[in-house]
mmCIF file of C-alpha atoms in Angstrom:
data_model
loop_
_atom_site.group_PDB
_atom_site.id
_atom_site.type_symbol
_atom_site.label_atom_id
_atom_site.label_comp_id
_atom_site.label_asym_id
_atom_site.label_seq_id
_atom_site.Cartn_x
_atom_site.Cartn_y
_atom_site.Cartn_z
ATOM 1 C CA MET A 1 -0.003 0.162 -0.030
ATOM 2 C CA GLU A 2 2.838 2.362 0.901
ATOM 3 C CA GLN A 3 4.439 1.876 -2.659
ATOM 4 C CA LEU A 4 1.207 2.580 -4.436
ATOM 5 C CA LEU A 5 0.287 5.668 -2.344
ATOM 6 C CA SER A 6 3.721 7.164 -2.761
ATOM 7 C CA LYS A 7 3.590 6.690 -6.463
ATOM 8 C CA ILE A 8 0.261 8.394 -6.646
ATOM 9 C CA SER A 9 1.539 11.027 -4.124
ATOM 10 C CA ARG A 10 4.607 11.934 -6.249
ATOM 11 C CA ASN A 11 2.502 12.539 -9.413
ATOM 12 C CA LEU A 12 0.267 15.134 -7.551
ATOM 13 C CA TYR A 13 2.979 17.718 -8.199
ATOM 14 C CA VAL A 14 1.038 18.618 -11.401
ATOM 15 C CA ILE A 15 -1.985 19.692 -9.387
ATOM 16 C CA PRO A 16 -2.042 23.045 -7.457
ATOM 17 C CA GLY A 17 -2.835 21.987 -3.881
ATOM 18 C CA GLY A 18 -1.493 18.385 -4.305
ATOM 19 C CA PHE A 19 0.861 19.019 -1.422
ATOM 20 C CA PHE A 20 -2.019 18.740 1.025
ATOM 21 C CA VAL A 21 -3.124 15.330 -0.195
ATOM 22 C CA THR A 22 0.517 14.236 0.002
ATOM 23 C CA LYS A 23 0.670 15.418 3.550
ATOM 24 C CA LEU A 24 -2.353 13.309 4.371
ATOM 25 C CA PHE A 25 -0.591 10.127 2.917
ATOM 26 C CA ARG A 26 2.517 10.830 4.671
ATOM 27 C CA LYS A 27 0.560 11.015 8.031
ATOM 28 C CA PHE A 28 -0.487 7.343 7.804
ATOM 29 C CA PHE A 29 3.152 6.297 6.858
ATOM 30 C CA ASN A 30 5.319 8.474 9.117
ATOM 31 C CA LYS A 31 7.105 5.588 10.527
ATOM 32 C CA PRO A 32 9.275 3.066 8.450
ATOM 33 C CA ILE A 33 7.742 -0.385 8.168
ATOM 34 C CA ASN A 34 9.779 -3.143 9.906
ATOM 35 C CA GLY A 35 12.490 -0.625 10.518
ATOM 36 C CA LYS A 36 13.443 -0.324 6.884
ATOM 37 C CA ASN A 37 14.420 3.263 6.232
ATOM 38 C CA TRP A 38 15.745 3.228 2.704
ATOM 39 C CA ARG A 39 13.461 3.312 -0.351
ATOM 40 C CA ILE A 40 14.386 3.293 -4.011
ATOM 41 C CA PHE A 41 11.862 4.845 -6.545
ATOM 42 C CA GLU A 42 11.664 5.813 -10.222
ATOM 43 C CA PHE A 43 10.014 9.067 -11.130
ATOM 44 C CA ARG A 44 9.979 11.176 -14.408
ATOM 45 C CA GLY A 45 13.025 9.497 -15.698
ATOM 46 C CA VAL A 46 15.080 9.695 -12.454
ATOM 47 C CA THR A 47 15.814 6.980 -9.856
ATOM 48 C CA MET A 48 16.487 8.005 -6.312
ATOM 49 C CA LYS A 49 17.431 6.164 -3.155
ATOM 50 C CA VAL A 50 16.380 7.991 -0.004
ATOM 51 C CA ASP A 51 16.203 7.536 3.801
ATOM 52 C CA ILE A 52 12.645 8.240 4.661
ATOM 53 C CA SER A 53 13.524 8.505 8.328
ATOM 54 C CA LYS A 54 15.145 11.761 7.551
ATOM 55 C CA GLN A 55 13.135 15.010 6.820
ATOM 56 C CA MET A 56 14.517 15.579 3.293
ATOM 57 C CA GLY A 57 14.486 11.936 2.182
ATOM 58 C CA ASN A 58 10.882 11.529 3.330
ATOM 59 C CA ALA A 59 9.719 14.576 1.464
ATOM 60 C CA ILE A 60 11.451 13.531 -1.756
ATOM 61 C CA TYR A 61 9.935 9.989 -1.496
ATOM 62 C CA TRP A 62 6.342 11.242 -1.005
ATOM 63 C CA ARG A 63 6.504 14.449 -3.111
ATOM 64 C CA GLY A 64 9.105 13.724 -5.790
ATOM 65 C CA ALA A 65 11.238 16.606 -4.566
ATOM 66 C CA HIS A 66 11.710 18.131 -1.174
ATOM 67 C CA ASP A 67 10.772 21.603 -2.667
ATOM 68 C CA TRP A 68 9.284 21.768 -6.136
ATOM 69 C CA ALA A 69 9.687 25.385 -6.684
ATOM 70 C CA PRO A 70 13.436 25.344 -7.454
ATOM 71 C CA ILE A 71 12.945 22.179 -9.682
ATOM 72 C CA PHE A 72 10.396 24.109 -11.725
ATOM 73 C CA VAL A 73 13.038 26.797 -12.144
ATOM 74 C CA LEU A 74 15.729 24.364 -13.145
ATOM 75 C CA GLU A 75 13.416 22.893 -15.773
ATOM 76 C CA LYS A 76 12.596 26.294 -17.283
ATOM 77 C CA PHE A 77 16.056 27.849 -17.377
ATOM 78 C CA LEU A 78 18.324 24.812 -18.045
ATOM 79 C CA LYS A 79 18.957 23.715 -21.711
ATOM 80 C CA LYS A 80 20.401 20.787 -23.424
ATOM 81 C CA GLY A 81 24.153 20.972 -23.418
ATOM 82 C CA ASP A 82 24.327 23.332 -20.396
ATOM 83 C CA THR A 83 26.970 23.117 -17.626
ATOM 84 C CA PHE A 84 25.287 23.124 -14.183
ATOM 85 C CA ILE A 85 27.289 23.538 -11.013
ATOM 86 C CA ASP A 86 25.618 22.102 -7.774
ATOM 87 C CA VAL A 87 27.336 23.583 -4.693
ATOM 88 C CA GLY A 88 26.031 21.730 -1.510
ATOM 89 C CA ALA A 89 24.720 18.784 -3.593
ATOM 90 C CA ASN A 90 23.522 16.811 -0.620
ATOM 91 C CA GLN A 91 22.263 13.454 -1.758
ATOM 92 C CA GLY A 92 22.021 14.548 -5.319
ATOM 93 C CA GLU A 93 18.480 15.700 -5.881
ATOM 94 C CA TYR A 94 19.244 18.791 -7.884
ATOM 95 C CA SER A 95 22.066 17.065 -9.632
ATOM 96 C CA VAL A 96 20.150 14.352 -11.155
ATOM 97 C CA TRP A 97 17.188 16.616 -12.157
ATOM 98 C CA ALA A 98 19.787 18.913 -13.803
ATOM 99 C CA ALA A 99 21.414 15.945 -15.593
ATOM 100 C CA ARG A 100 18.027 14.961 -16.845
ATOM 101 C CA LYS A 101 17.562 18.361 -18.364
ATOM 102 C CA VAL A 102 21.042 19.110 -19.813
ATOM 103 C CA GLY A 103 21.261 15.659 -21.413
ATOM 104 C CA SER A 104 24.327 13.769 -22.559
ATOM 105 C CA LYS A 105 25.981 16.710 -24.128
ATOM 106 C CA GLY A 106 25.670 18.692 -20.944
ATOM 107 C CA ARG A 107 27.624 18.492 -17.665
ATOM 108 C CA VAL A 108 26.882 18.640 -13.949
ATOM 109 C CA LEU A 109 29.527 19.173 -11.302
ATOM 110 C CA ALA A 110 28.225 18.200 -7.753
ATOM 111 C CA PHE A 111 30.143 19.459 -4.873
ATOM 112 C CA GLU A 112 29.298 17.695 -1.432
ATOM 113 C CA PRO A 113 32.021 17.645 1.331
ATOM 114 C CA MET A 114 30.164 15.324 3.935
ATOM 115 C CA GLN A 115 31.234 11.738 3.493
ATOM 116 C CA LYS A 116 27.693 10.280 4.386
ATOM 117 C CA LEU A 117 25.917 12.507 1.990
ATOM 118 C CA PHE A 118 28.666 12.084 -0.668
ATOM 119 C CA ASP A 119 28.041 8.402 -0.457
ATOM 120 C CA GLN A 120 24.297 8.949 -1.126
ATOM 121 C CA LEU A 121 25.133 11.286 -3.991
ATOM 122 C CA THR A 122 27.339 8.707 -5.666
ATOM 123 C CA GLU A 123 24.776 6.044 -4.999
ATOM 124 C CA ASN A 124 22.008 8.013 -6.772
ATOM 125 C CA ILE A 125 24.245 8.677 -9.793
ATOM 126 C CA ARG A 126 24.978 4.980 -9.904
ATOM 127 C CA LEU A 127 21.358 4.263 -10.020
ATOM 128 C CA ASN A 128 21.011 6.513 -13.214
ATOM 129 C CA GLU A 129 23.162 4.896 -15.708
ATOM 130 C CA SER A 130 22.455 7.315 -18.409
ATOM 131 C CA PHE A 131 23.827 10.195 -16.121
ATOM 132 C CA HIS A 132 27.186 8.492 -15.424
ATOM 133 C CA LYS A 133 29.086 10.478 -18.077
ATOM 134 C CA THR A 134 27.142 13.852 -17.234
ATOM 135 C CA ILE A 135 27.588 14.097 -13.407
ATOM 136 C CA LEU A 136 30.942 14.505 -11.812
ATOM 137 C CA PRO A 137 30.658 14.157 -7.960
ATOM 138 C CA ILE A 138 33.473 16.058 -6.063
ATOM 139 C CA LYS A 139 33.978 15.559 -2.281
ATOM 140 C CA LEU A 140 34.718 19.087 -1.394
ATOM 141 C CA GLY A 141 33.237 22.193 0.062
ATOM 142 C CA LEU A 142 33.576 25.530 -1.540
ATOM 143 C CA ALA A 143 34.462 28.894 0.053
ATOM 144 C CA ASP A 144 36.569 31.969 -0.540
ATOM 145 C CA GLU A 145 39.898 30.184 0.194
ATOM 146 C CA LYS A 146 41.500 26.724 0.336
ATOM 147 C CA GLY A 147 41.413 25.137 3.818
ATOM 148 C CA GLU A 148 39.871 22.732 6.305
ATOM 149 C CA VAL A 149 36.992 23.281 8.724
ATOM 150 C CA ILE A 150 34.703 21.286 11.000
ATOM 151 C CA LEU A 151 31.151 20.475 9.788
ATOM 152 C CA TYR A 152 28.312 20.788 12.409
ATOM 153 C CA ALA A 153 24.743 19.216 12.564
ATOM 154 C CA SER A 154 21.690 19.771 14.718
ATOM 155 C CA ALA A 155 19.891 17.191 16.695
ATOM 156 C CA ASP A 156 16.743 17.174 14.251
ATOM 157 C CA SER A 157 16.215 14.861 11.258
ATOM 158 C CA ASN A 158 16.942 17.472 8.488
ATOM 159 C CA GLU A 159 19.973 16.032 6.675
ATOM 160 C CA GLY A 160 20.065 19.315 4.461
ATOM 161 C CA THR A 161 21.161 21.794 7.231
ATOM 162 C CA ASN A 162 24.882 20.967 8.042
ATOM 163 C CA THR A 163 26.876 23.919 8.391
ATOM 164 C CA ILE A 164 30.518 25.011 8.938
ATOM 165 C CA TYR A 165 29.333 27.574 11.709
ATOM 166 C CA ASN A 166 29.112 26.267 15.320
ATOM 167 C CA THR A 167 26.037 27.735 17.014
ATOM 168 C CA GLU A 168 23.825 26.705 19.953
ATOM 169 C CA LYS A 169 21.615 24.722 17.555
ATOM 170 C CA PHE A 170 24.382 23.351 15.372
ATOM 171 C CA SER A 171 26.855 21.921 17.769
ATOM 172 C CA ILE A 172 27.164 18.386 16.865
ATOM 173 C CA GLU A 173 30.585 17.722 15.136
ATOM 174 C CA LEU A 174 30.621 15.753 12.053
ATOM 175 C CA GLY A 175 34.270 15.886 11.355
ATOM 176 C CA LYS A 176 36.521 17.920 9.112
ATOM 177 C CA ILE A 177 35.933 18.802 5.578
ATOM 178 C CA GLN A 178 38.207 20.050 2.894
ATOM 179 C CA LEU A 179 37.479 23.504 1.109
ATOM 180 C CA ASP A 180 38.654 25.184 -2.163
ATOM 181 C CA THR A 181 37.292 27.897 -4.360
ATOM 182 C CA LEU A 182 35.070 27.411 -7.340
ATOM 183 C CA ASP A 183 37.400 29.498 -9.488
ATOM 184 C CA GLU A 184 40.340 27.164 -8.747
ATOM 185 C CA GLN A 185 38.212 24.061 -9.113
ATOM 186 C CA LEU A 186 36.973 25.052 -12.495
ATOM 187 C CA ASN A 187 40.526 25.964 -13.718
ATOM 188 C CA GLU A 188 41.905 22.618 -12.492
ATOM 189 C CA LEU A 189 39.100 20.724 -14.276
ATOM 190 C CA LYS A 190 39.407 22.958 -17.406
ATOM 191 C CA ILE A 191 35.735 23.893 -17.436
ATOM 192 C CA ASN A 192 35.339 26.570 -20.023
ATOM 193 C CA GLU A 193 31.582 27.201 -19.709
ATOM 194 C CA VAL A 194 29.217 27.623 -16.830
ATOM 195 C CA ASN A 195 25.584 28.305 -17.328
ATOM 196 C CA PHE A 196 23.881 27.748 -14.008
ATOM 197 C CA LEU A 197 25.181 27.868 -10.491
ATOM 198 C CA LYS A 198 23.155 26.675 -7.598
ATOM 199 C CA ILE A 199 24.483 27.372 -3.915
ATOM 200 C CA ASP A 200 22.826 25.954 -0.819
ATOM 201 C CA VAL A 201 25.403 25.900 1.874
ATOM 202 C CA GLU A 202 23.658 26.985 5.036
ATOM 203 C CA GLY A 203 25.215 30.468 5.636
ATOM 204 C CA ALA A 204 28.383 30.027 3.524
ATOM 205 C CA GLU A 205 26.762 31.369 0.345
ATOM 206 C CA LEU A 206 28.687 34.704 0.427
ATOM 207 C CA GLN A 207 32.022 32.932 0.889
ATOM 208 C CA VAL A 208 31.354 30.733 -2.111
ATOM 209 C CA LEU A 209 30.512 33.656 -4.229
ATOM 210 C CA LYS A 210 33.653 35.423 -3.184
ATOM 211 C CA GLY A 211 35.655 32.468 -4.376
ATOM 212 C CA ALA A 212 33.773 32.489 -7.627
ATOM 213 C CA LEU A 213 34.345 36.144 -8.757
ATOM 214 C CA ASN A 214 36.195 35.046 -11.734
ATOM 215 C CA THR A 215 33.546 32.579 -12.608
ATOM 216 C CA LEU A 216 30.833 35.332 -12.329
ATOM 217 C CA LYS A 217 32.750 37.790 -14.442
ATOM 218 C CA THR A 218 33.712 35.249 -17.156
ATOM 219 C CA HIS A 219 30.733 33.102 -17.513
ATOM 220 C CA ARG A 220 27.997 35.148 -16.009
ATOM 221 C CA PRO A 221 25.753 32.162 -14.959
ATOM 222 C CA ILE A 222 22.356 32.214 -13.709
ATOM 223 C CA LEU A 223 22.337 31.886 -9.884
ATOM 224 C CA LEU A 224 20.099 29.927 -7.635
ATOM 225 C CA LEU A 225 20.684 30.793 -3.991
ATOM 226 C CA GLU A 226 18.958 29.654 -0.768
ATOM 227 C CA ILE A 227 18.930 32.670 1.580
ATOM 228 C CA ASN A 228 18.523 32.049 5.386
ATOM 229 C CA LYS A 229 19.111 35.143 7.447
ATOM 230 C CA ASP A 230 20.008 33.187 10.520
ATOM 231 C CA ALA A 231 22.449 31.122 8.765
ATOM 232 C CA CYS A 232 23.984 34.249 7.236
ATOM 233 C CA ILE A 233 24.320 35.919 10.608
ATOM 234 C CA ALA A 234 26.104 32.755 11.865
ATOM 235 C CA GLY A 235 28.432 33.271 8.972
ATOM 236 C CA GLY A 236 29.194 36.866 9.984
ATOM 237 C CA TYR A 237 27.224 38.786 7.368
ATOM 238 C CA LEU A 238 23.638 39.783 6.360
ATOM 239 C CA PRO A 239 21.791 38.693 3.256
ATOM 240 C CA GLU A 240 22.046 42.042 1.715
ATOM 241 C CA ASP A 241 25.816 41.645 1.527
ATOM 242 C CA ILE A 242 25.214 38.981 -1.126
ATOM 243 C CA LEU A 243 23.273 41.656 -3.202
ATOM 244 C CA GLU A 244 26.052 44.156 -2.594
ATOM 245 C CA LEU A 245 28.682 41.560 -3.799
ATOM 246 C CA LEU A 246 26.723 40.769 -7.021
ATOM 247 C CA LYS A 247 25.995 44.450 -7.803
ATOM 248 C CA PRO A 248 28.919 45.048 -10.147
ATOM 249 C CA PHE A 249 27.920 41.998 -12.156
ATOM 250 C CA GLU A 250 24.450 43.568 -12.936
ATOM 251 C CA TYR A 251 22.149 40.788 -11.860
ATOM 252 C CA SER A 252 18.264 41.054 -11.325
ATOM 253 C CA PHE A 253 16.960 39.236 -8.370
ATOM 254 C CA SER A 254 13.683 37.410 -8.059
ATOM 255 C CA LYS A 255 12.079 35.484 -5.327
ATOM 256 C CA ILE A 256 11.065 31.906 -6.305
ATOM 257 C CA GLY A 257 7.423 31.243 -5.208
ATOM 258 C CA LEU A 258 5.017 28.492 -5.398
ATOM 259 C CA ARG A 259 5.421 26.284 -8.545
ATOM 260 C CA GLY A 260 8.512 28.296 -9.655
ATOM 261 C CA THR A 261 6.744 31.615 -10.024
ATOM 262 C CA LEU A 262 9.188 34.621 -10.019
ATOM 263 C CA SER A 263 8.743 37.960 -8.272
ATOM 264 C CA LYS A 264 11.391 40.716 -8.476
ATOM 265 C CA VAL A 265 12.898 41.825 -5.140
ATOM 266 C CA ASP A 266 15.296 44.601 -4.157
ATOM 267 C CA THR A 267 15.709 43.411 -0.528
ATOM 268 C CA LEU A 268 15.807 39.828 0.612
ATOM 269 C CA PRO A 269 13.355 38.032 2.889
ATOM 270 C CA ASP A 270 14.515 36.295 5.973
ATOM 271 C CA PHE A 271 14.238 32.925 4.248
ATOM 272 C CA CYS A 272 13.716 32.214 0.496
ATOM 273 C CA ASN A 273 15.163 30.850 -2.646
ATOM 274 C CA ILE A 274 16.454 33.574 -5.001
ATOM 275 C CA LEU A 275 17.043 33.371 -8.751
ATOM 276 C CA ALA A 276 19.633 35.886 -9.993
ATOM 277 C CA ILE A 277 19.719 36.466 -13.810
ATOM 278 C CA PRO A 278 22.495 38.426 -15.596
ATOM 279 C CA GLN A 279 21.225 41.465 -17.385
#
């Protein structure tokens, strides 16, 4: 029954308000059956393996994506043959959707520094044989300089919120991770085109952008940024500092709303996904 309802539930993404039906289905299956946490499913040409005991994995299993709005944006703006950079790739959700869109002539670079999530990322790439030559997983964090830092987690079940900033909430040490800049990585990998850059790194977005100034100047990619004011403050800056950094590159900024709708903004909300398009 769970498999049938989850299949129906995932396909409700096409219906406005389908989220609420999905929420009802999840209510009846909120605990793993027989202690089995892992699920493998196929949906819209993508295969994913997720841990439904985790917040993000559970959402992907029942909804097809943990948040459909950015996925709609990817599908609208990515084109065949594009190069997509996924900074903070987590278990590979955006990477496999992007690979599906850019096709065999495109490229996806997926940066994920945490070993456990990197293992999930590589497993989800393995499950999608047609994407093997498209996605390159890289076990590395990105920032404004090369180095090594400790990664921290909170006590909740959201596997998408690990951060390099030690706060009262995020105080569980996950071990050290290696850092480099995007500019240096693209130079080493001899990447000569970047069309779309997604950054979701729990407060380190500004540092990633500072390490990608040459990329922004040379390639002028579309940017998808998750903005979390509390995470930015933990990183020692305000969300508006991101706008200030990008001002010389002449980007226009839009908040991503339900079903991928875009509304232009001059100031940033406390929490949102932002699409920045070069003018």
